[in-house]
Short mmCIF file of C-alpha atoms and ligand atoms in Angstrom, two decimals:
data_model
loop_
_atom_site.label_atom_id
_atom_site.label_comp_id
_atom_site.label_asym_id
_atom_site.label_seq_id
_atom_site.Cartn_x
_atom_site.Cartn_y
_atom_site.Cartn_z
CA MET S 1 -16.44 -23.61 -17.04
CA ALA S 2 -15.40 -20.39 -15.57
CA LYS S 3 -11.92 -20.67 -14.18
CA VAL S 4 -10.97 -18.09 -11.59
CA LYS S 5 -7.68 -16.29 -12.05
CA ILE S 6 -5.33 -15.14 -9.33
CA THR S 7 -3.38 -11.90 -9.08
CA GLU S 8 -0.67 -12.30 -6.43
CA THR S 9 -0.06 -9.14 -4.37
CA VAL S 10 2.79 -10.12 -2.03
CA LEU S 11 5.26 -7.96 -3.94
CA ARG S 12 3.13 -4.79 -3.70
CA ASP S 13 -0.11 -4.34 -1.77
CA ALA S 14 0.51 -7.05 0.84
CA HIS S 15 3.70 -5.50 2.17
CA GLN S 16 2.35 -1.98 1.59
CA SER S 17 -0.60 -2.85 3.84
CA LEU S 18 1.24 -4.81 6.54
CA ILE S 19 4.79 -3.47 6.79
CA ALA S 20 4.54 0.07 5.41
CA THR S 21 5.92 -0.96 1.98
CA ARG S 22 9.33 -1.81 3.39
CA MET S 23 10.10 -5.12 1.66
CA PRO S 24 13.46 -4.62 -0.07
CA ARG S 25 14.34 -6.24 -3.39
CA GLU S 26 16.83 -8.64 -1.73
CA GLU S 27 13.89 -10.28 0.06
CA MET S 28 12.05 -10.74 -3.22
CA GLU S 29 14.61 -11.77 -5.78
CA PRO S 30 15.42 -15.34 -4.66
CA ILE S 31 11.79 -16.52 -5.04
CA LEU S 32 10.84 -14.79 -8.28
CA ASP S 33 11.83 -17.63 -10.65
CA ASP S 34 9.67 -20.05 -8.64
CA MET S 35 6.79 -17.59 -8.60
CA ASP S 36 7.05 -17.29 -12.35
CA LYS S 37 6.25 -21.02 -12.64
CA ILE S 38 3.03 -20.83 -10.61
CA GLY S 39 0.70 -19.69 -13.38
CA TYR S 40 -0.73 -16.56 -11.76
CA HIS S 41 -2.85 -14.35 -13.97
CA ALA S 42 -0.51 -11.53 -12.91
CA VAL S 43 1.77 -10.40 -10.11
CA GLU S 44 1.03 -6.98 -8.74
CA CYS S 45 4.55 -5.83 -8.01
CA TRP S 46 5.01 -2.13 -8.70
CA GLY S 47 3.37 1.25 -8.28
CA GLY S 48 1.22 2.40 -5.38
CA ALA S 49 3.50 3.41 -2.52
CA THR S 50 6.37 1.12 -3.56
CA PHE S 51 8.00 3.75 -5.74
CA ASP S 52 8.15 6.37 -3.01
CA ALA S 53 9.13 3.88 -0.30
CA ALA S 54 11.91 2.29 -2.38
CA LEU S 55 13.49 5.69 -2.98
CA ARG S 56 12.85 7.26 0.37
CA PHE S 57 13.46 4.45 2.84
CA LEU S 58 15.23 1.64 1.02
CA LYS S 59 17.50 3.76 -1.19
CA GLU S 60 16.61 1.60 -4.18
CA ASP S 61 15.99 2.77 -7.69
CA PRO S 62 12.36 1.72 -8.32
CA TRP S 63 13.07 1.41 -12.05
CA ASP S 64 15.85 -1.06 -11.32
CA ARG S 65 13.43 -3.02 -9.20
CA LEU S 66 10.98 -3.16 -12.09
CA ARG S 67 13.72 -4.39 -14.45
CA MET S 68 14.59 -7.08 -11.90
CA PHE S 69 10.97 -8.28 -11.96
CA LYS S 70 10.98 -8.35 -15.73
CA LYS S 71 14.18 -10.39 -15.79
CA HIS S 72 12.65 -13.14 -13.63
CA PHE S 73 9.00 -13.10 -14.67
CA LYS S 74 9.28 -14.49 -18.16
CA ASN S 75 5.80 -16.04 -18.26
CA THR S 76 3.84 -13.94 -15.80
CA LYS S 77 2.28 -10.57 -16.44
CA LEU S 78 3.48 -7.68 -14.32
CA GLN S 79 0.84 -5.36 -12.91
CA MET S 80 1.19 -1.96 -11.35
CA LEU S 81 -1.12 0.41 -9.47
CA PHE S 82 -1.37 3.91 -10.94
CA ARG S 83 -3.18 6.85 -9.33
CA GLY S 84 -4.37 8.45 -12.56
CA GLN S 85 -3.27 12.04 -12.87
CA ASN S 86 -1.45 11.67 -9.51
CA ILE S 87 0.72 8.91 -11.07
CA LEU S 88 2.44 7.49 -7.98
CA GLY S 89 2.60 10.77 -6.11
CA TYR S 90 0.16 12.94 -4.23
CA ASN S 91 -0.41 15.89 -6.57
CA HIS S 92 -1.79 16.29 -10.03
CA TYR S 93 0.89 16.19 -12.70
CA ALA S 94 0.95 17.55 -16.23
CA ASP S 95 -0.16 15.30 -19.08
CA ASP S 96 3.36 15.07 -20.52
CA THR S 97 4.59 13.54 -17.25
CA VAL S 98 1.70 11.07 -17.10
CA GLU S 99 2.26 10.00 -20.71
CA TYR S 100 5.99 9.58 -20.31
CA PHE S 101 5.56 7.66 -17.06
CA VAL S 102 3.19 5.21 -18.72
CA LYS S 103 5.56 4.82 -21.66
CA LYS S 104 8.54 4.07 -19.43
CA SER S 105 6.57 1.75 -17.14
CA ILE S 106 5.56 -0.37 -20.10
CA SER S 107 8.94 -0.30 -21.82
CA ASN S 108 10.58 -1.45 -18.58
CA GLY S 109 8.22 -4.40 -18.20
CA ILE S 110 4.72 -3.53 -16.96
CA ASP S 111 1.92 -5.40 -18.79
CA ILE S 112 -1.17 -4.30 -16.88
CA ILE S 113 -1.79 -0.82 -15.53
CA ARG S 114 -4.51 -0.63 -12.91
CA VAL S 115 -5.59 2.98 -12.73
CA PHE S 116 -7.93 4.68 -10.28
CA ASP S 117 -8.92 8.13 -9.06
CA CYS S 118 -9.72 8.87 -5.45
CA LEU S 119 -12.90 10.77 -6.38
CA ASN S 120 -13.86 8.39 -9.21
CA ASP S 121 -13.64 11.46 -11.45
CA ILE S 122 -13.07 9.78 -14.79
CA ARG S 123 -11.52 12.87 -16.36
CA ASN S 124 -8.51 12.21 -14.12
CA LEU S 125 -8.08 8.78 -15.74
CA LYS S 126 -8.24 9.73 -19.38
CA THR S 127 -4.59 10.59 -20.05
CA THR S 128 -3.41 7.35 -18.41
CA ILE S 129 -5.93 5.28 -20.36
CA ASP S 130 -4.99 6.80 -23.71
CA ALA S 131 -1.27 6.52 -23.03
CA THR S 132 -1.54 2.87 -21.96
CA LYS S 133 -3.47 1.99 -25.08
CA LYS S 134 -0.95 3.82 -27.23
CA GLU S 135 1.92 1.87 -25.65
CA GLY S 136 0.12 -1.45 -26.10
CA GLY S 137 -0.53 -2.15 -22.40
CA HIS S 138 -3.64 -3.62 -20.78
CA ILE S 139 -5.60 -0.88 -19.05
CA GLN S 140 -7.59 -2.00 -16.06
CA ILE S 141 -9.79 0.67 -14.57
CA ALA S 142 -10.54 0.41 -10.89
CA PHE S 143 -13.25 2.29 -9.13
CA SER S 144 -12.76 3.25 -5.52
CA TYR S 145 -15.51 1.36 -3.72
CA THR S 146 -17.27 3.21 -0.95
CA LEU S 147 -20.60 3.42 0.87
CA GLY S 148 -23.06 6.30 1.01
CA GLU S 149 -26.31 7.63 -0.37
CA ALA S 150 -24.82 8.40 -3.77
CA TYR S 151 -23.35 4.94 -4.21
CA THR S 152 -26.26 2.86 -5.42
CA LEU S 153 -25.97 -0.20 -7.65
CA GLU S 154 -27.21 2.02 -10.49
CA TYR S 155 -24.39 4.48 -9.86
CA TRP S 156 -21.72 1.75 -10.07
CA ALA S 157 -23.35 0.21 -13.14
CA SER S 158 -23.40 3.49 -15.03
CA LEU S 159 -19.83 4.26 -13.97
CA ALA S 160 -18.77 0.82 -15.25
CA LYS S 161 -20.49 1.48 -18.55
CA GLU S 162 -18.66 4.79 -18.90
CA LEU S 163 -15.34 3.14 -18.10
CA GLU S 164 -16.01 0.49 -20.72
CA ASN S 165 -16.71 3.22 -23.26
CA MET S 166 -13.47 4.97 -22.32
CA GLY S 167 -11.54 1.90 -23.41
CA ALA S 168 -11.06 -0.21 -20.27
CA ASP S 169 -9.78 -3.74 -20.95
CA SER S 170 -11.01 -4.92 -17.56
CA LEU S 171 -12.62 -3.51 -14.42
CA CYS S 172 -11.61 -3.75 -10.80
CA ILE S 173 -13.76 -3.23 -7.75
CA LYS S 174 -11.16 -1.66 -5.50
CA ASP S 175 -12.17 -1.84 -1.87
CA MET S 176 -9.27 -0.34 0.01
CA ALA S 177 -11.09 -0.17 3.31
CA GLY S 178 -12.54 -3.67 3.46
CA LEU S 179 -16.12 -2.40 3.30
CA LEU S 180 -17.44 -5.01 0.85
CA LEU S 181 -19.92 -7.39 2.48
CA PRO S 182 -20.44 -10.83 0.93
CA TYR S 183 -24.03 -10.39 -0.24
CA GLU S 184 -23.40 -6.81 -1.37
CA THR S 185 -20.48 -8.10 -3.45
CA GLU S 186 -22.77 -10.63 -5.06
CA LYS S 187 -25.32 -7.94 -5.96
CA LEU S 188 -22.66 -5.55 -7.22
CA VAL S 189 -20.89 -8.08 -9.43
CA LYS S 190 -24.21 -9.27 -10.87
CA LYS S 191 -25.18 -5.71 -11.66
CA LEU S 192 -21.83 -4.94 -13.29
CA LYS S 193 -22.03 -8.12 -15.33
CA GLU S 194 -25.39 -6.94 -16.65
CA SER S 195 -24.05 -3.55 -17.65
CA THR S 196 -20.65 -4.40 -19.17
CA LYS S 197 -18.91 -7.25 -20.92
CA LEU S 198 -15.59 -6.57 -19.23
CA PRO S 199 -13.79 -9.08 -16.99
CA ILE S 200 -14.15 -8.12 -13.32
CA GLU S 201 -11.39 -8.33 -10.74
CA LEU S 202 -12.05 -8.14 -7.01
CA HIS S 203 -9.65 -6.29 -4.77
CA THR S 204 -10.33 -6.01 -1.08
CA HIS S 205 -8.59 -6.01 2.28
CA TYR S 206 -9.23 -8.33 5.23
CA THR S 207 -9.53 -5.41 7.67
CA SER S 208 -13.14 -6.13 8.65
CA GLY S 209 -12.78 -9.92 8.41
CA MET S 210 -15.10 -10.22 5.41
CA ALA S 211 -12.71 -10.56 2.50
CA SER S 212 -12.71 -14.26 1.59
CA MET S 213 -16.50 -14.50 2.03
CA SER S 214 -16.92 -11.51 -0.25
CA TYR S 215 -14.60 -13.06 -2.82
CA LEU S 216 -16.58 -16.30 -2.78
CA LYS S 217 -19.91 -14.55 -3.34
CA GLY S 218 -18.33 -12.34 -5.99
CA ILE S 219 -16.91 -15.37 -7.80
CA GLU S 220 -20.28 -17.10 -7.74
CA ALA S 221 -21.77 -13.95 -9.26
CA GLY S 222 -19.25 -14.01 -12.11
CA ALA S 223 -16.06 -12.20 -11.06
CA GLU S 224 -13.17 -13.67 -13.02
CA ILE S 225 -10.09 -12.54 -11.10
CA ILE S 226 -9.27 -12.14 -7.38
CA ASP S 227 -6.34 -10.43 -5.67
CA THR S 228 -4.69 -12.56 -3.00
CA ALA S 229 -1.42 -12.60 -1.09
CA ALA S 230 0.95 -15.44 -0.15
CA SER S 231 -0.18 -16.40 3.38
CA PRO S 232 2.75 -14.98 5.41
CA PHE S 233 1.69 -11.55 4.15
CA ALA S 234 -2.05 -12.15 3.94
CA LEU S 235 -5.05 -11.33 6.17
CA GLY S 236 -5.39 -8.37 8.53
CA THR S 237 -5.12 -5.19 6.51
CA SER S 238 -3.80 -7.22 3.55
CA GLN S 239 -5.61 -9.58 1.12
CA PRO S 240 -6.98 -13.10 1.63
CA ALA S 241 -4.35 -15.85 1.43
CA THR S 242 -3.57 -17.22 -2.03
CA GLU S 243 -3.18 -20.87 -0.96
CA VAL S 244 -6.47 -20.79 0.95
CA MET S 245 -8.51 -19.31 -1.89
CA VAL S 246 -6.96 -21.71 -4.41
CA LYS S 247 -7.70 -24.70 -2.17
CA ALA S 248 -11.24 -23.51 -1.49
CA LEU S 249 -11.99 -23.39 -5.21
CA GLU S 250 -10.27 -26.67 -6.08
CA LYS S 251 -12.39 -29.28 -7.88
CA THR S 252 -15.22 -26.83 -8.38
CA GLU S 253 -16.26 -25.05 -11.53
CA TYR S 254 -14.12 -22.14 -10.32
CA ASP S 255 -10.91 -24.20 -9.95
CA THR S 256 -7.92 -21.91 -10.54
CA GLY S 257 -5.76 -24.75 -11.86
CA LEU S 258 -2.90 -23.63 -9.63
CA ASN S 259 -0.90 -26.16 -7.63
CA VAL S 260 -1.35 -25.67 -3.89
CA ASP S 261 1.90 -27.46 -3.01
CA LYS S 262 3.86 -25.07 -5.22
CA LEU S 263 2.06 -22.12 -3.63
CA ILE S 264 2.99 -23.42 -0.20
CA GLU S 265 6.64 -23.41 -1.29
CA VAL S 266 6.30 -19.73 -2.14
CA ALA S 267 4.62 -19.12 1.21
CA ASN S 268 7.38 -20.99 3.05
CA TYR S 269 9.95 -18.78 1.43
CA PHE S 270 8.34 -15.66 2.92
CA LEU S 271 7.81 -17.14 6.41
CA PRO S 272 11.25 -16.35 7.90
CA TYR S 273 10.99 -12.77 6.63
CA ARG S 274 7.56 -12.45 8.24
CA GLU S 275 9.04 -13.67 11.54
CA GLU S 276 11.85 -11.16 11.20
CA CYS S 277 9.32 -8.37 10.62
CA ILE S 278 7.32 -9.35 13.71
CA LYS S 279 10.49 -9.47 15.77
CA SER S 280 11.66 -6.04 14.65
CA GLY S 281 8.20 -4.56 15.17
CA LEU S 282 7.81 -3.72 11.50
CA LEU S 283 4.85 -6.09 11.40
CA SER S 284 2.54 -5.24 14.27
CA THR S 285 -0.05 -7.71 15.49
CA LYS S 286 -2.45 -4.74 15.57
CA VAL S 287 -2.86 -4.89 11.78
CA LEU S 288 -3.36 -8.65 11.73
CA GLY S 289 -6.68 -9.04 13.50
CA VAL S 290 -10.20 -7.93 12.69
CA ASN S 291 -10.87 -4.22 13.06
CA VAL S 292 -14.44 -4.12 14.35
CA ASN S 293 -14.49 -0.34 14.08
CA THR S 294 -14.46 -0.66 10.32
CA LEU S 295 -17.67 -2.67 10.63
CA LYS S 296 -19.19 -0.23 13.08
CA TYR S 297 -18.28 3.15 11.57
CA GLN S 298 -17.58 2.15 7.98
CA VAL S 299 -14.46 4.23 7.91
CA PRO S 300 -11.14 2.72 6.77
CA GLY S 301 -8.89 1.39 9.54
CA GLY S 302 -6.09 3.82 8.67
CA MET S 303 -8.45 6.79 8.85
CA LEU S 304 -9.73 5.73 12.25
CA SER S 305 -6.24 5.44 13.71
CA ASN S 306 -5.47 8.91 12.33
CA LEU S 307 -8.53 10.35 14.07
CA VAL S 308 -7.54 8.74 17.36
CA LYS S 309 -3.99 10.05 16.99
CA GLN S 310 -5.10 13.62 16.18
CA LEU S 311 -7.40 13.63 19.18
CA SER S 312 -4.82 12.21 21.55
CA ASP S 313 -2.25 14.76 20.31
CA ALA S 314 -4.75 17.41 21.37
CA GLY S 315 -5.42 15.59 24.65
CA LYS S 316 -9.08 15.14 23.67
CA GLU S 317 -9.50 11.37 23.23
CA ASN S 318 -12.88 11.70 24.90
CA LEU S 319 -14.27 13.44 21.82
CA LEU S 320 -13.87 10.43 19.51
CA GLN S 321 -17.58 9.64 19.41
CA GLU S 322 -18.44 13.23 18.44
CA VAL S 323 -15.80 13.19 15.73
CA LEU S 324 -17.12 9.90 14.35
CA GLU S 325 -20.57 11.48 14.14
CA GLU S 326 -19.13 14.57 12.46
CA VAL S 327 -17.32 12.54 9.77
CA PRO S 328 -20.44 11.67 7.72
CA ARG S 329 -21.67 15.29 7.98
CA VAL S 330 -18.38 16.69 6.65
CA ARG S 331 -18.34 14.05 3.95
CA LYS S 332 -21.83 15.12 2.92
CA ASP S 333 -20.82 18.81 2.88
CA PHE S 334 -17.93 17.85 0.58
CA GLY S 335 -20.15 15.98 -1.89
CA GLU S 336 -19.78 12.49 -0.40
CA PRO S 337 -16.33 11.52 -1.75
CA PRO S 338 -15.03 7.95 -1.32
CA LEU S 339 -13.00 7.75 1.87
CA VAL S 340 -9.64 6.87 0.36
CA THR S 341 -6.33 8.73 0.29
CA PRO S 342 -6.30 11.73 0.18
CA SER S 343 -10.01 12.45 0.75
CA SER S 344 -10.11 10.26 3.89
CA GLN S 345 -7.43 12.40 5.55
CA ILE S 346 -9.09 15.64 4.46
CA VAL S 347 -12.55 14.70 5.72
CA GLY S 348 -11.10 13.21 8.92
CA THR S 349 -8.96 16.22 9.78
CA GLN S 350 -11.82 18.62 9.05
CA ALA S 351 -14.16 16.61 11.31
CA VAL S 352 -11.60 16.70 14.12
CA LEU S 353 -11.17 20.47 13.73
CA ASN S 354 -14.91 21.09 13.60
CA VAL S 355 -15.34 19.30 16.91
CA LEU S 356 -12.23 20.69 18.61
CA MET S 357 -12.97 24.31 17.64
CA GLY S 358 -16.58 24.09 18.76
CA GLU S 359 -17.60 25.73 15.51
CA ARG S 360 -17.85 24.03 12.14
CA TYR S 361 -15.33 25.21 9.51
CA LYS S 362 -13.91 27.88 11.79
CA MET S 363 -10.54 26.45 10.85
CA VAL S 364 -10.06 25.09 7.33
CA PRO S 365 -6.75 23.42 6.35
CA LYS S 366 -5.29 24.04 2.90
CA GLU S 367 -6.19 20.52 1.79
CA SER S 368 -9.89 21.03 2.60
CA TYR S 369 -9.76 24.24 0.62
CA LYS S 370 -8.25 22.42 -2.37
CA LEU S 371 -10.86 19.68 -2.26
CA VAL S 372 -13.72 22.18 -2.09
CA HIS S 373 -12.07 24.36 -4.74
CA GLY S 374 -12.16 21.37 -7.14
CA ASP S 375 -8.40 20.89 -7.34
CA PHE S 376 -8.79 17.11 -7.06
CA GLY S 377 -11.78 16.88 -9.40
CA THR S 378 -15.53 16.85 -9.09
CA SER S 379 -17.49 15.23 -6.28
CA VAL S 380 -20.23 12.70 -6.93
CA LYS S 381 -22.88 14.81 -5.25
CA PRO S 382 -23.06 18.60 -5.17
CA MET S 383 -21.32 20.14 -2.19
CA ASN S 384 -23.13 22.07 0.52
CA LYS S 385 -23.42 25.60 -0.97
CA ASP S 386 -23.20 27.42 2.36
CA ILE S 387 -20.06 25.57 3.33
CA VAL S 388 -18.46 26.17 -0.08
CA LYS S 389 -19.15 29.88 0.32
CA LYS S 390 -17.78 29.91 3.85
CA ILE S 391 -14.56 28.18 2.74
CA LEU S 392 -13.92 29.76 -0.68
CA LYS S 393 -15.33 33.21 0.12
CA ASP S 394 -15.25 35.06 -3.24
CA GLU S 395 -13.21 32.43 -5.05
CA LYS S 396 -15.06 30.25 -7.60
CA GLN S 397 -14.97 26.45 -7.76
CA VAL S 398 -12.94 24.96 -10.59
CA THR S 399 -15.15 22.79 -12.73
CA ASP S 400 -12.86 21.68 -15.56
CA ARG S 401 -10.24 18.94 -15.35
CA PRO S 402 -7.59 19.91 -12.77
CA ALA S 403 -4.67 18.94 -15.07
CA ASP S 404 -5.91 21.40 -17.70
CA HIS S 405 -4.36 24.05 -15.49
CA ILE S 406 -0.92 22.45 -15.48
CA ALA S 407 1.54 23.35 -18.23
CA PRO S 408 3.93 20.72 -19.66
CA GLU S 409 6.74 20.31 -17.16
CA LEU S 410 9.22 17.64 -18.31
CA LYS S 411 11.56 19.98 -20.19
CA LYS S 412 11.98 22.11 -17.11
CA TYR S 413 12.71 19.05 -14.97
CA GLU S 414 15.22 17.69 -17.48
CA LYS S 415 17.18 20.89 -17.02
CA GLU S 416 17.01 20.75 -13.26
CA ILE S 417 18.48 17.23 -13.05
CA GLU S 418 21.13 17.61 -15.73
CA ASN S 419 23.93 16.98 -13.27
CA TYR S 420 22.39 13.85 -11.83
CA LYS S 421 20.95 12.12 -14.85
CA GLU S 422 22.08 8.54 -15.43
CA GLN S 423 19.02 7.15 -17.21
CA ASP S 424 15.96 8.57 -19.02
CA GLU S 425 13.69 7.51 -16.16
CA ASP S 426 15.43 9.82 -13.68
CA VAL S 427 13.39 12.78 -14.87
CA LEU S 428 10.21 10.97 -13.89
CA THR S 429 11.54 10.05 -10.48
CA TYR S 430 12.39 13.71 -10.01
CA ALA S 431 9.05 14.98 -11.35
CA LEU S 432 7.18 12.91 -8.77
CA PHE S 433 9.37 13.42 -5.72
CA PRO S 434 11.83 16.27 -6.30
CA LYS S 435 13.33 16.33 -2.82
CA VAL S 436 13.48 12.59 -2.22
CA ALA S 437 14.80 12.00 -5.73
CA THR S 438 17.59 14.53 -5.31
CA GLU S 439 18.60 12.90 -2.04
CA TYR S 440 18.59 9.54 -3.76
CA PHE S 441 20.60 10.82 -6.73
CA GLU S 442 23.22 12.20 -4.36
CA TYR S 443 23.33 8.93 -2.51
CA ARG S 444 23.74 7.06 -5.81
CA LYS S 445 26.57 9.35 -6.80
CA ALA S 446 28.29 8.79 -3.47
CA GLN S 447 27.95 5.04 -3.88
CA LYS S 448 29.58 5.22 -7.27
CA SER S 449 32.49 7.17 -5.90
CA GLY S 450 33.19 4.27 -3.59
CA ILE S 451 31.68 5.18 -0.26
CA ASP S 452 30.91 1.99 1.63
CA SER S 453 27.17 1.35 1.51
CA LYS S 454 27.26 0.03 5.07
CA GLU S 455 28.02 3.52 6.25
CA TYR S 456 24.70 4.62 4.93
CA ASN S 457 22.14 4.55 7.68
CA LYS S 458 18.73 3.60 6.32
CA GLU S 459 16.93 4.45 9.54
CA ASN S 460 18.38 7.92 9.85
CA LYS S 461 18.09 8.57 6.16
CA SER S 462 21.52 10.12 6.21
CA TYR S 463 24.65 9.37 4.27
CA PRO S 464 28.30 10.15 4.74
CA ILE S 465 28.77 13.02 2.32
CO1 CO C 1 -5.30 -2.46 -1.89
#
């Protein structure tokens, strides 16, 4: 019978969602050998925002962290989250950078690369897919789940078929905002199962309070793998709790085969750190409850808090309702993109400006321009022609793959970091985050020349040289 598999997220998405990706490697290392004995399908432990956060805030080499995982996880597959042509950064990078990043991720220990694009523009996934296959990794393609007129079951089914044809080894329904409803999940999984033969993994967040119900209906409809987090870092804006899901499926045809008592030991390990995070304010109770606004407005929790903040900065909190009504109109003008980073910020900021200025698109930030120009890729639906004209004026939209306009860049970067280079991977760190990487390289150099690490102030991001 169909056994359900578990991907544990406590080392990546769970702390990214709840404590701004601030879990340092010292908090992880002591439990990794025990986690390796659990029998998870995979541990999601790298990629996403962890790379940036490790460098920027924790002054850790993310590659070292990956090698630490590999050392301890001898039986468990390591999974990372990869933003397609954006790799782990926020811009489009050249193909040579994407290919080399994939190569180094796999040679340092990654088994499964989960790749996605914020616009579900599959051209932005192709280089990552091909590189992963070349390096012998498992390529899981995730689509960014969203709601809207364009997003019918037929749309998702044909997208899944295309992804299968592109070489996906498995598919992931990636619901960053917690929009999946239980019975919609059931319908979606059934539909995908009809259109592809690929294993399906469910990834959602508990933001709207639906997650474990959606998982259950998805599992009944045939989903093979679910993403869960050890309970101290589960629920709220994170994933459902691993122990709970495993227990709920026990002695059924979906039994995961995992030992709940062993999982509770893992959970107990993380409890004191959770308490510490609550005490320091790093873990706010605000992210732990149900966000009813996600249910009501169908916008991600993070986007909503951004809207509120932008309005309160302008002293116009009273305009929230108007902004929330403007959001779907702007989204429609922009071709109904999924509301995930960065499109959620772009649509949100534009909606705020449209309302504040009293005239739509009177003020257009650079990011809106880039989205409309096609710099991120193509939208699912055509954009509003009048708005495109108003924003681009005489400039034409780009219709080919954005990375086709980026020349190979690694050679240039190798030259720029000559004086800092200690390992091959440094060039990739630098390619993604030039400023943060340089700061980190300088810090690393200072450490090596014997400056006491305690003098380094993590909060102030300053160091004594
Ligand atoms: Co997530």
